[in-house]
Short mmCIF file of C-alpha atoms and ligand atoms in Angstrom, two decimals:
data_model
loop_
_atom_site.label_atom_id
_atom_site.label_comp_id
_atom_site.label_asym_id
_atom_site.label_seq_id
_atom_site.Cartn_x
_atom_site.Cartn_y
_atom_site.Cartn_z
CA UNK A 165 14.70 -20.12 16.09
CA UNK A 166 15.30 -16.39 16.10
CA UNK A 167 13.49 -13.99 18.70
CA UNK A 168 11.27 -11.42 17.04
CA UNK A 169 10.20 -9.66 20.73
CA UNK A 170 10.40 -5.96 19.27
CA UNK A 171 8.63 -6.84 16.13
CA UNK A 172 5.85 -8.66 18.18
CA UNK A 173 5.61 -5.33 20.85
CA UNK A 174 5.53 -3.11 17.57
CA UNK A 175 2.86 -5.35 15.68
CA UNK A 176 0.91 -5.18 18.98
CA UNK A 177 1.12 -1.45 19.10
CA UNK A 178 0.60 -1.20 15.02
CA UNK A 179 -2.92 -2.91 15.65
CA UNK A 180 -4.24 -0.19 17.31
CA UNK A 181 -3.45 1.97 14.40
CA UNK A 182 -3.76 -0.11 11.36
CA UNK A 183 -6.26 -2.39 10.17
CA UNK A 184 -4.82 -5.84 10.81
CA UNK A 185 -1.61 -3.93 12.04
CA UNK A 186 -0.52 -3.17 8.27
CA UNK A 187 -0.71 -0.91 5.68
CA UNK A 188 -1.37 -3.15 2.73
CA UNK A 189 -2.77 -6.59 3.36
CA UNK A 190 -0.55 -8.99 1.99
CA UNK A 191 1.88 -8.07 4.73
CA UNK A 192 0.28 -9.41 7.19
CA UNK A 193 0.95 -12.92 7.31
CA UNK A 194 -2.45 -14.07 6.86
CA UNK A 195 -1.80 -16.93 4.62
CA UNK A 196 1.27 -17.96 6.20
CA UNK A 197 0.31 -17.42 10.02
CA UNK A 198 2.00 -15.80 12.68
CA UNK A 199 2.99 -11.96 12.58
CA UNK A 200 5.01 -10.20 10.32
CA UNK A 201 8.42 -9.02 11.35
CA UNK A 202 9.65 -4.98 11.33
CA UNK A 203 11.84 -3.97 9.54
CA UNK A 204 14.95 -2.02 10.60
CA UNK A 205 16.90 -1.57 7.62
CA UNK A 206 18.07 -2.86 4.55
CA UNK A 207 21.03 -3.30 2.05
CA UNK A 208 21.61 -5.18 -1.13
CA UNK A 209 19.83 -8.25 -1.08
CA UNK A 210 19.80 -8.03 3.18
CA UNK A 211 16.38 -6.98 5.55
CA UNK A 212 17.40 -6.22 9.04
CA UNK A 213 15.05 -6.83 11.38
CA UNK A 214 14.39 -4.48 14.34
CA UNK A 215 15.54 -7.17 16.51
CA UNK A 216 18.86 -7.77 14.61
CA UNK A 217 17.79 -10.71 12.43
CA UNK A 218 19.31 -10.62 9.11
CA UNK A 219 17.23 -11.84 6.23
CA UNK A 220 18.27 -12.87 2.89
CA UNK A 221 15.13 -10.92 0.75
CA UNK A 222 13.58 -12.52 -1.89
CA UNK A 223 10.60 -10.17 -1.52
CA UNK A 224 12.86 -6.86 -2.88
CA UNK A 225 9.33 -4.98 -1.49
CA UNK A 226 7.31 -6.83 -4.15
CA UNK A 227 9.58 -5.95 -7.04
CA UNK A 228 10.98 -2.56 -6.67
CA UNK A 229 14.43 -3.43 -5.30
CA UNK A 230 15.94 -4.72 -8.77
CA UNK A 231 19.33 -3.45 -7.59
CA UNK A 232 18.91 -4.93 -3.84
CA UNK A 233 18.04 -2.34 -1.25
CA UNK A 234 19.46 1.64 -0.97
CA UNK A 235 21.64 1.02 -4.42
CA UNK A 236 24.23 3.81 -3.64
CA UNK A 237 23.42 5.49 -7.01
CA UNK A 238 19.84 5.79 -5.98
CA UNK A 239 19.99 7.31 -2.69
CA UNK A 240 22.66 9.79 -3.92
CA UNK A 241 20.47 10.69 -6.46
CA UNK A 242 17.76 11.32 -4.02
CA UNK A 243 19.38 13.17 -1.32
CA UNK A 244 20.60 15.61 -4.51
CA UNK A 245 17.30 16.38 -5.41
CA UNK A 246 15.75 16.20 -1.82
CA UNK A 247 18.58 18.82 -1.38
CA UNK A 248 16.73 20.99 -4.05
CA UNK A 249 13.15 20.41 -2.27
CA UNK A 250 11.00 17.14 -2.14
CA UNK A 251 7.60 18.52 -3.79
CA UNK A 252 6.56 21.44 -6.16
CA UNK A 253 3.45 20.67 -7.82
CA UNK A 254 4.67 22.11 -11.04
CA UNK A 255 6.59 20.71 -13.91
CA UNK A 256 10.55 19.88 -13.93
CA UNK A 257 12.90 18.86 -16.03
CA UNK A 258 12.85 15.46 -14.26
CA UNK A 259 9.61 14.17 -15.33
CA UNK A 260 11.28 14.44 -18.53
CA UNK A 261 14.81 12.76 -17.99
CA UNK A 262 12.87 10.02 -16.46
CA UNK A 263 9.82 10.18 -19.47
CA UNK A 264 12.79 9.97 -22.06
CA UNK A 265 14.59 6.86 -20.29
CA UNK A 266 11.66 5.19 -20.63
CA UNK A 267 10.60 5.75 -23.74
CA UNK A 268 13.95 4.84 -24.87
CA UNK A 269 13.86 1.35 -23.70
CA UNK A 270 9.97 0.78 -24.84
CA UNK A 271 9.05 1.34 -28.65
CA UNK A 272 5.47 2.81 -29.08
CA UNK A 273 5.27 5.09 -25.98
CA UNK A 274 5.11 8.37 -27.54
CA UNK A 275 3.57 9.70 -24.50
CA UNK A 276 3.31 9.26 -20.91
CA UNK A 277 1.68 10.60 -17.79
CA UNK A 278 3.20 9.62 -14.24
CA UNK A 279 0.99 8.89 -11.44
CA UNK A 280 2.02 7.16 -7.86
CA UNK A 281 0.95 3.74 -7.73
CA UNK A 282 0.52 1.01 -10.24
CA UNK A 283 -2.86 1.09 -9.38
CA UNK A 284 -3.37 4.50 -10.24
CA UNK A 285 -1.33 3.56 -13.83
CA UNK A 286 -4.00 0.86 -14.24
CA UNK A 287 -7.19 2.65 -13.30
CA UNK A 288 -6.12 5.37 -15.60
CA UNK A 289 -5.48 2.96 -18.52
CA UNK A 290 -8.91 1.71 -18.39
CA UNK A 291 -10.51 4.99 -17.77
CA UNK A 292 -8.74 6.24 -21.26
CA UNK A 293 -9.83 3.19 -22.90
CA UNK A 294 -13.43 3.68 -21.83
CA UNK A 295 -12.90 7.04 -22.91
CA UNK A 296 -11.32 6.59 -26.12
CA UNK A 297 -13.56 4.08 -27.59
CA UNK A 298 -17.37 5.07 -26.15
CA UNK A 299 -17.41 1.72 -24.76
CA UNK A 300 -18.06 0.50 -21.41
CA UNK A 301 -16.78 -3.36 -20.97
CA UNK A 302 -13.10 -4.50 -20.04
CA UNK A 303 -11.65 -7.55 -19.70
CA UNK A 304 -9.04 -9.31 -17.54
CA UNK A 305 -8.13 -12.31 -16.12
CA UNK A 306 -8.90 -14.29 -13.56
CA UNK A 307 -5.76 -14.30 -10.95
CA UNK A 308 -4.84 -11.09 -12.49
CA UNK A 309 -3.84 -8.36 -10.35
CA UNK A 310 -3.98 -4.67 -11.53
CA UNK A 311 -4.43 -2.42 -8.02
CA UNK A 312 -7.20 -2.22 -6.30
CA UNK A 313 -9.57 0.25 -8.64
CA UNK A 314 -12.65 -0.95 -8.45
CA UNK A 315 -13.37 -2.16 -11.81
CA UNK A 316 -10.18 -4.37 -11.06
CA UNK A 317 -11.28 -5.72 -7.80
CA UNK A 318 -12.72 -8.43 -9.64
CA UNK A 319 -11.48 -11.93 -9.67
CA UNK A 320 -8.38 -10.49 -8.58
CA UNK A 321 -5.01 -11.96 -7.78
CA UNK A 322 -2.19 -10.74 -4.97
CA UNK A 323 -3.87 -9.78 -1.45
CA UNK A 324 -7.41 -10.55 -2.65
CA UNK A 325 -6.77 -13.68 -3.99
CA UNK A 326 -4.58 -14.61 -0.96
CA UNK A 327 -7.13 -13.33 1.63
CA UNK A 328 -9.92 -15.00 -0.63
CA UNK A 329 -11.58 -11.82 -1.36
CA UNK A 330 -10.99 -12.04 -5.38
CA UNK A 331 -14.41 -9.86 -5.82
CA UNK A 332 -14.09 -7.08 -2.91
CA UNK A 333 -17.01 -5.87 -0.90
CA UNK A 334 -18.01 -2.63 -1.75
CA UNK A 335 -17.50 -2.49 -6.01
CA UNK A 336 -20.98 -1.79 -6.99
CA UNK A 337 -22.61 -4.58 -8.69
CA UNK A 338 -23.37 -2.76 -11.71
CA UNK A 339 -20.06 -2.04 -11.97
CA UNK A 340 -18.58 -5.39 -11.33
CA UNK A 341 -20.80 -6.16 -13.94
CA UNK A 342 -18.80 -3.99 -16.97
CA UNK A 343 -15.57 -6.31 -16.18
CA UNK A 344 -15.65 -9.73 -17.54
CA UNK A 345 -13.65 -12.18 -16.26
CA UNK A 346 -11.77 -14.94 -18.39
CA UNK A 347 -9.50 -17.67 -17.32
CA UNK A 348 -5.83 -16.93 -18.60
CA UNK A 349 -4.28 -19.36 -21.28
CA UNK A 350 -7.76 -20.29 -23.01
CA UNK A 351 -7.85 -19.73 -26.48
CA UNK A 352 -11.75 -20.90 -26.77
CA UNK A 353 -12.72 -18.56 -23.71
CA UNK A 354 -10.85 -15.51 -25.60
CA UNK A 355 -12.68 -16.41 -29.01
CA UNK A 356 -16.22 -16.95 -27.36
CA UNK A 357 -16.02 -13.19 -25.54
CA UNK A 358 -14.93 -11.38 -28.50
CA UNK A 359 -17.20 -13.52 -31.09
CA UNK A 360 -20.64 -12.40 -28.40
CA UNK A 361 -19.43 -9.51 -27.22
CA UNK A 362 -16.37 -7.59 -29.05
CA UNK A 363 -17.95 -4.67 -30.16
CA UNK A 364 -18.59 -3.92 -26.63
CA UNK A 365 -15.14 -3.97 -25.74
CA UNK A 366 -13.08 -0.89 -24.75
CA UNK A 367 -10.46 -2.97 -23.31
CA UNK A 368 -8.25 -5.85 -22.27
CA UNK A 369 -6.03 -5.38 -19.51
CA UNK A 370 -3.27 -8.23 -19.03
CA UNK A 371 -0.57 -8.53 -16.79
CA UNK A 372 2.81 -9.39 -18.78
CA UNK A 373 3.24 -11.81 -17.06
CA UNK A 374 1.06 -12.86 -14.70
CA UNK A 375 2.41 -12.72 -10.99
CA UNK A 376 -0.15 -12.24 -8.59
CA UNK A 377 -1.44 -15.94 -8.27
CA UNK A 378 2.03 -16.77 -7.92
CA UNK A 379 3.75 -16.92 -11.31
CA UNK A 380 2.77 -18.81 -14.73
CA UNK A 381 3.63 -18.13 -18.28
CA UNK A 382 1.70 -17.82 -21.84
CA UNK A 383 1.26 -20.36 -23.50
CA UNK A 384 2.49 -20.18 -27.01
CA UNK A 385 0.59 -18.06 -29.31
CA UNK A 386 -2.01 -16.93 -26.98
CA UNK A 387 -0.72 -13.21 -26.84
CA UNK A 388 -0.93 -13.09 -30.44
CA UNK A 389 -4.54 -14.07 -30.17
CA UNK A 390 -5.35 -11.76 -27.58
CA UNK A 391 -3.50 -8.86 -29.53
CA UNK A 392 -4.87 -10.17 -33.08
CA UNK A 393 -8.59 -10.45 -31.27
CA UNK A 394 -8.43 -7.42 -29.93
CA UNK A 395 -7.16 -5.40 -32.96
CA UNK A 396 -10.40 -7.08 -35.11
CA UNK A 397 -12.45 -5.75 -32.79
CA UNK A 398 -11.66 -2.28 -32.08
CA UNK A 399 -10.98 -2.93 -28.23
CA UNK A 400 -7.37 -1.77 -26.58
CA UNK A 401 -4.99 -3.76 -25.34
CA UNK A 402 -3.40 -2.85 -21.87
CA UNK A 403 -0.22 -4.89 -20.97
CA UNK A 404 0.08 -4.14 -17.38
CA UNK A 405 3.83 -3.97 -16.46
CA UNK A 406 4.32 -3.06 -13.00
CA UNK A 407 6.19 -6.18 -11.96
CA UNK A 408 7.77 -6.76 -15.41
CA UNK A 409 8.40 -3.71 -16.65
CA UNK A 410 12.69 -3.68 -16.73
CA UNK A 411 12.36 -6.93 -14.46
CA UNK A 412 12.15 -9.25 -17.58
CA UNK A 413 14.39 -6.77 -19.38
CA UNK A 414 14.81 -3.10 -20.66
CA UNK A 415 11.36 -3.65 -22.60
CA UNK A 416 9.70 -5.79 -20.33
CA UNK A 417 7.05 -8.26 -21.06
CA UNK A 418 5.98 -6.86 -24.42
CA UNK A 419 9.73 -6.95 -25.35
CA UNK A 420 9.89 -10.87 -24.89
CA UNK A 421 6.64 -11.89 -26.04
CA UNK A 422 6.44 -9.25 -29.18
CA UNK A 423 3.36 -8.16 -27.69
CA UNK A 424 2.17 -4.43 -28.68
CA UNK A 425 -0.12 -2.57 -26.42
CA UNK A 426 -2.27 0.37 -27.02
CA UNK A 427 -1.22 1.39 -23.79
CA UNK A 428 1.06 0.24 -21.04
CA UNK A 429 1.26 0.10 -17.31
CA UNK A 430 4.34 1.25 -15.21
CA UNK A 431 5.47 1.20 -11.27
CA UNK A 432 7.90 -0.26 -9.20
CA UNK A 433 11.34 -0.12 -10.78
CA UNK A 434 10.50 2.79 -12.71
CA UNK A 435 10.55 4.67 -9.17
CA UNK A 436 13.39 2.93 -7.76
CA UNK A 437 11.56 2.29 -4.70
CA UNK A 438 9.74 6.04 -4.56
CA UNK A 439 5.90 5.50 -5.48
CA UNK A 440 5.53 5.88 -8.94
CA UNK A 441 3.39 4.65 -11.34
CA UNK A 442 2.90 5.37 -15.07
CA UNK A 443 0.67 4.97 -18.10
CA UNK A 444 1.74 5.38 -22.05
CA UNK A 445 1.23 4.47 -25.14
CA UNK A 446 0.28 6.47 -28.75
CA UNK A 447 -0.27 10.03 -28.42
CA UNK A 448 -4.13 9.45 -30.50
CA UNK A 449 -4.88 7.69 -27.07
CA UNK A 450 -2.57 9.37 -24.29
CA UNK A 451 -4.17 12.73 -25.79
CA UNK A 452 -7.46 12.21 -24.89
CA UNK A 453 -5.99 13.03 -21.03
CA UNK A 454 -7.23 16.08 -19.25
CA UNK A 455 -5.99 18.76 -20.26
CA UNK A 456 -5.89 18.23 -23.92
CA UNK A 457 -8.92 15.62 -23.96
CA UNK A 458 -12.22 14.52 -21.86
CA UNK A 459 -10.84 11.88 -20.00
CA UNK A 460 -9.63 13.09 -16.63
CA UNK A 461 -6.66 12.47 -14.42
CA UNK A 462 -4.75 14.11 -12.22
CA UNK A 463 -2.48 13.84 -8.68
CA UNK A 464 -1.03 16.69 -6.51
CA UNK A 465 2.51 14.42 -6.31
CA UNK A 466 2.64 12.99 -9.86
CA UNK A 467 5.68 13.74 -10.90
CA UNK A 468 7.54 14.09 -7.79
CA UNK A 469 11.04 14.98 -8.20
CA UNK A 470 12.84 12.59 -5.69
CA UNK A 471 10.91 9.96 -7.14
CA UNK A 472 11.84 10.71 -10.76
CA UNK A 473 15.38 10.97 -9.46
CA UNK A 474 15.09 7.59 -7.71
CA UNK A 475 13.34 5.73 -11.17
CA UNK A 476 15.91 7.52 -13.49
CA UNK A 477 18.79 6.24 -10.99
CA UNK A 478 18.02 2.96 -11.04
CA UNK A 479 17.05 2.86 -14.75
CA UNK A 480 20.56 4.50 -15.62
CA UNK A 481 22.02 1.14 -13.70
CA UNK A 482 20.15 -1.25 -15.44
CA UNK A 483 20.90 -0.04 -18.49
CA UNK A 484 25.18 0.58 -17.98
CA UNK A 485 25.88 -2.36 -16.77
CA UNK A 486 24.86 -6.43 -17.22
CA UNK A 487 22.44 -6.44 -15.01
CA UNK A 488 19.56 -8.73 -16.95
CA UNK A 489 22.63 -11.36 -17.34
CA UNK A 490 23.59 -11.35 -14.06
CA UNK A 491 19.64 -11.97 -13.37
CA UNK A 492 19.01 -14.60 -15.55
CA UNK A 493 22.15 -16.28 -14.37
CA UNK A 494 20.83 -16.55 -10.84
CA UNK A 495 17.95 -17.08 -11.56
CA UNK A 496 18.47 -20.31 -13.15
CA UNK A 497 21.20 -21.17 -10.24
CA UNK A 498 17.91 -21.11 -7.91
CA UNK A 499 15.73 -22.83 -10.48
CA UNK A 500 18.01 -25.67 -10.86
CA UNK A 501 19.10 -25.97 -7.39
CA UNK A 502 15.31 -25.91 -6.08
CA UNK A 503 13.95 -28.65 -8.36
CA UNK A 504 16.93 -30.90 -7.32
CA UNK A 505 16.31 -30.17 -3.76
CA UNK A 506 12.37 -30.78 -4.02
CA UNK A 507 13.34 -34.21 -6.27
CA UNK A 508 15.48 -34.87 -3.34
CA UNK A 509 13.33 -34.30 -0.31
CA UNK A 510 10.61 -35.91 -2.18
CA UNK A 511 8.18 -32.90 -1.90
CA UNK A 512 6.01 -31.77 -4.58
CA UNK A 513 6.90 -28.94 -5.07
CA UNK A 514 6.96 -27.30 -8.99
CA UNK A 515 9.03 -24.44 -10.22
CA UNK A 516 8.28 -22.19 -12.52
CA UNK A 517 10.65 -18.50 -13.43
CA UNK A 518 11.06 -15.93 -15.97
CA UNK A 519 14.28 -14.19 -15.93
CA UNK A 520 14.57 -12.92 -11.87
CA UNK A 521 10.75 -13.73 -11.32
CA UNK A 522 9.58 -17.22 -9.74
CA UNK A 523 7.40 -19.23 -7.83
CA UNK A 524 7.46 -22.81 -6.20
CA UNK A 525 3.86 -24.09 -6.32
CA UNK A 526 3.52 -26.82 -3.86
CA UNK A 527 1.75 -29.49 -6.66
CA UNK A 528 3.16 -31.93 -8.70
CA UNK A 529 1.78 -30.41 -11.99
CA UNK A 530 2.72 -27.35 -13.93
CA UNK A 531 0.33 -23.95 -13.17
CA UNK A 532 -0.89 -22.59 -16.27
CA UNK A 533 -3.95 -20.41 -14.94
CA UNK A 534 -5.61 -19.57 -11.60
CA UNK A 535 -7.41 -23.35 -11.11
CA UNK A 536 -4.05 -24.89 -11.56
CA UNK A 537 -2.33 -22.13 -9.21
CA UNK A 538 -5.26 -23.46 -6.54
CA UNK A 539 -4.47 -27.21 -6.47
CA UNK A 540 -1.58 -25.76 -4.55
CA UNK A 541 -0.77 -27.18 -1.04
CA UNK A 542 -1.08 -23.62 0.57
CA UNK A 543 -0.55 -25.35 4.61
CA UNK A 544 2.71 -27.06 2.94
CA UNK A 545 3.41 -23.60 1.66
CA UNK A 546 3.34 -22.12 4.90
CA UNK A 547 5.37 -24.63 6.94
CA UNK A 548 7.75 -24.02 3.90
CA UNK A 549 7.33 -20.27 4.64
CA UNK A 550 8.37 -20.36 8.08
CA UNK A 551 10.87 -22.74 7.81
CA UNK A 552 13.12 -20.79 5.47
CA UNK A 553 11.89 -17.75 7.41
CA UNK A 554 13.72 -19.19 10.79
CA UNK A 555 16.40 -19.95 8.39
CA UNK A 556 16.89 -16.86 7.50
CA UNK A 557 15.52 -16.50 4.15
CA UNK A 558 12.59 -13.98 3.46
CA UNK A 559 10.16 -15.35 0.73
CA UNK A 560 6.80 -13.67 -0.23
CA UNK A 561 4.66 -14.34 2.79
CA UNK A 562 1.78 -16.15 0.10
CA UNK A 563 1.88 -19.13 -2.20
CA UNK A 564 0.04 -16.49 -4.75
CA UNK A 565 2.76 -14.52 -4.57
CA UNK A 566 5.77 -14.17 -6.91
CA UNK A 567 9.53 -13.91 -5.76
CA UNK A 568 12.10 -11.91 -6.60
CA UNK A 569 16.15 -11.68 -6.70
CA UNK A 570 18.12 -8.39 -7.74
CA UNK A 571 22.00 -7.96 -9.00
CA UNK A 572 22.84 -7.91 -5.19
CA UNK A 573 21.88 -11.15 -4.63
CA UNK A 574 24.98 -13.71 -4.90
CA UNK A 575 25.78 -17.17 -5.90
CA UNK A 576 26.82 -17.88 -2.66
CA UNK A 577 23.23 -16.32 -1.09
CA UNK A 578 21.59 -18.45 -3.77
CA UNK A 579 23.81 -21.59 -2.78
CA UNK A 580 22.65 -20.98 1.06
CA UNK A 581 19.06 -21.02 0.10
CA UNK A 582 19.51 -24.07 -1.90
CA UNK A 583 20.96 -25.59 1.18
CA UNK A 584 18.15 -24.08 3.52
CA UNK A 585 15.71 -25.21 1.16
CA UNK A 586 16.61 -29.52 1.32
CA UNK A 587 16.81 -29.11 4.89
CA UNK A 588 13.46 -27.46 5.11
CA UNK A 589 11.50 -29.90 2.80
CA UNK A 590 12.70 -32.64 4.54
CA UNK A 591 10.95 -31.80 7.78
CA UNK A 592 7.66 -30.82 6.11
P1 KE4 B 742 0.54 -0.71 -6.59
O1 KE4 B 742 -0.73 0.12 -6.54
O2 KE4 B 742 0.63 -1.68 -5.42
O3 KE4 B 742 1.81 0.15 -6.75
O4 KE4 B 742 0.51 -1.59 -7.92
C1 KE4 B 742 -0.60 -2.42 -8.17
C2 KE4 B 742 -0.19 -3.51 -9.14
C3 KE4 B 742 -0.57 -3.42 -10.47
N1 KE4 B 742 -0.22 -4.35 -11.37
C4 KE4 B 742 0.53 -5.43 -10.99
C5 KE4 B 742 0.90 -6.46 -12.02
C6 KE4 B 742 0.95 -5.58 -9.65
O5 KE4 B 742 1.67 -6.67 -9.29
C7 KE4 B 742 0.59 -4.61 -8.70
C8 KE4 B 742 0.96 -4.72 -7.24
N2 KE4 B 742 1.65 -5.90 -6.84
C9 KE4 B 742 1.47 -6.31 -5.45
C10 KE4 B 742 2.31 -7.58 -5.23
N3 KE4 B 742 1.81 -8.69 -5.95
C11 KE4 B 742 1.83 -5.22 -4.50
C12 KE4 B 742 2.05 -5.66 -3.09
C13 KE4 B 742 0.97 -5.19 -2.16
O6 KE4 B 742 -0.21 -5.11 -2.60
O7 KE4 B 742 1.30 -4.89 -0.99
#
């Protein structure tokens, strides 16, 4: 059992600062128990802990670390344009490297505007919808996390769900009101909305894939209902690709389901672990943003150069090398080695994984939407946590989380946490 003293005298000292000692709540261990542990440093697919533990990461800071952590391309990149000043509030030429990188890799964006948070990408993208069509209602998912903008905070996945706060205190009711809520993966529930209410829509907002409840898939054909429902109807549809935006591949979620958004939501990778966010889509849409149109936006470090340097970095390296092989590869080393080590221990424990996404629901049935995600055996979950945790091996700290490996992970790192794993089980 490792000794986390320093990270317990710094979580003691970070609760008289912070509420609940963090700075964004699903770091807290809340749904796990016990306190979180402070980070030192990190490299590749390694956390060091600030009292020396090493910990294999299968967090990669909820997505961001695709290449493992301080990729030597991306901090070299960073300290050059640090070198050149951090912030200038005006344009530069790399909002535009990084704008043409990523309009390379995903057809339809013909423009962009960067923000610094996928929740700012998301808030935006509604606020342009509502803009663009005159109309006030938006849809999303139940589970579904998009940031914490109000109209958002509804039925939401990630730290709300995991706290169980889905609808947070403080959204106006009459607000909460404009967002309906469906549950993902119902055909019927789609059909009914749109049949009552479509003309009424400005917008559905969708996660690619969604990955805030922990992680479950589309079921064939529904995205070409949603996108075929939508396009009847006159309402926009927002594929919300902050996790899986160049996770699942150079053109993300859209890419492997053949899904075509109005507009599209960016973060994580795309700032190679700087905060940036990003929305895009057709320029009759994107133009409506202040200055050219009525809908307005704005954000004195959108833009910011060592963040553009960071996103185009780590974009560059996905895209010269193998890296969504080298993914998928592992990915399906873990998934195979997990479900034989659950079969073994006897555990119920179900798999599910896209590319270098997953998430082991603790239920013996496969999680389609948010009521399936629930049936999960959260305690089990955390004794799971902890287990692997002592072990070494640093899984999201929620069972409504998704996990995450990047091209510094190893077969060998993935064989160790197979091993860690069927020792773990068994003593749950
Ligand atoms: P940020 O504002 O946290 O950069 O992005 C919000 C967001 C939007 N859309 C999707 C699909 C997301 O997953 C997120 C944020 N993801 C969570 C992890 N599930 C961030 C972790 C946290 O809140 O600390």
């Amino acid at each position: 059992m490792p000794h986390r003293n320093r990270s317990s005298a710094l979580f003691a000292d970070a609760l008289q600062h912070f509420p609940g000692g963090v700075n964004s709540p699903v770091r807290a261990f809340r749904a796990v128990g016990g306190q979180p542990f402070f980070v030192e440093s990190a490299e590749g697919a390694w956390l060091t802990d600030v009292d020396g533990n090493r910990l294999l990461d299968y967090v990669c800071t909820w997505g961001p670390a695709i290449l493992g952590h301080a990729p030597r391309g991306v901090l070299e990149a960073v300290r050059a344009a640090a070198d050149r000043g951090t912030s200038f509030g005006t344009p530069h030429a790399g909002e535009i490297s990084l704008a043409q990188r990523v309009k390379q890799a995903v057809p339809g964006l013909e423009r962009l505007r960067f923000c610094n948070s996928g929740t700012e990408a998301c808030m935006t993208a509604i606020r342009l919808a509502r803009g663009f069509t005159r109309r006030d209602l938006i849809v999303k998912f139940d589970g579904c996390y998009h940031g914490h903008a109000d109209s958002l905070l509804v039925r939401a996945g990630s730290g709300a769900l995991t706290l169980g706060q889905p609808d947070s205190a403080g959204v106006p009711a009459a607000l909460a009101q404009l967002t309906l809520v469906l549950p993902y993966n119902d055909p019927d529930a789609l059909r009914q909305t749109f049949a009552t209410k479509g003309r009424e829509i400005a917008a559905v907002i969708v996660e690619g894939v969604p990955a805030n409840a922990g992680l479950y898939l589309p079921r064939p054909g529904y995205y070409e209902l949603l996108e075929q429902l939508c396009r009847n109807h006159g309402a926009l549809l927002i594929c919300d690709e902050v996790m899986t935006g160049f996770r699942l591949g150079p053109d993300g979620a859209q890419g492997h389901f053949g899904l075509h958004p109005d507009l599209s939501c960016f973060g994580k990778i795309i700032g190679g672990g700087l905060p940036v966010g990003a929305v895009g889509g057709r320029a009759e849409i994107m133009d409506h943003l202040a200055p050219l149109g009525p809908v307005y936006q704005a954000g004195t470090l959108s833009g910011n150069p060592l963040a553009m340097a960071a996103g185009l970095a780590t974009l560059d390296e996905l895209a010269a090398g193998n890296a969504y092989e080298v993914l998928e590869s592992l990915g399906t080393q873990l998934e195979i080695g997990m479900r034989d080590a659950a079969k073994a221990s006897g555990v119920d424990v179900h798999w599910q994984r896209i590319g270098s996404m997953f998430c082991g629901y603790f239920t013996s049935r496969p999680v389609h939407n948010l009521s399936d995600a629930l049936l999960a055996d959260r305690d089990r979950f955390g004794r799971f946590f902890h287990g692997m945790l002592d072990a070494g091996i640093y899984l999201a700290p929620s069972q409504f989380e998704a996990g995450f490996i990047s091209t510094a992970h190893t077969p060998d790192d993935i064989e160790s946490t197979i091993r860690a794993a069927s020792r773990v089980l068994r003593t749950l």
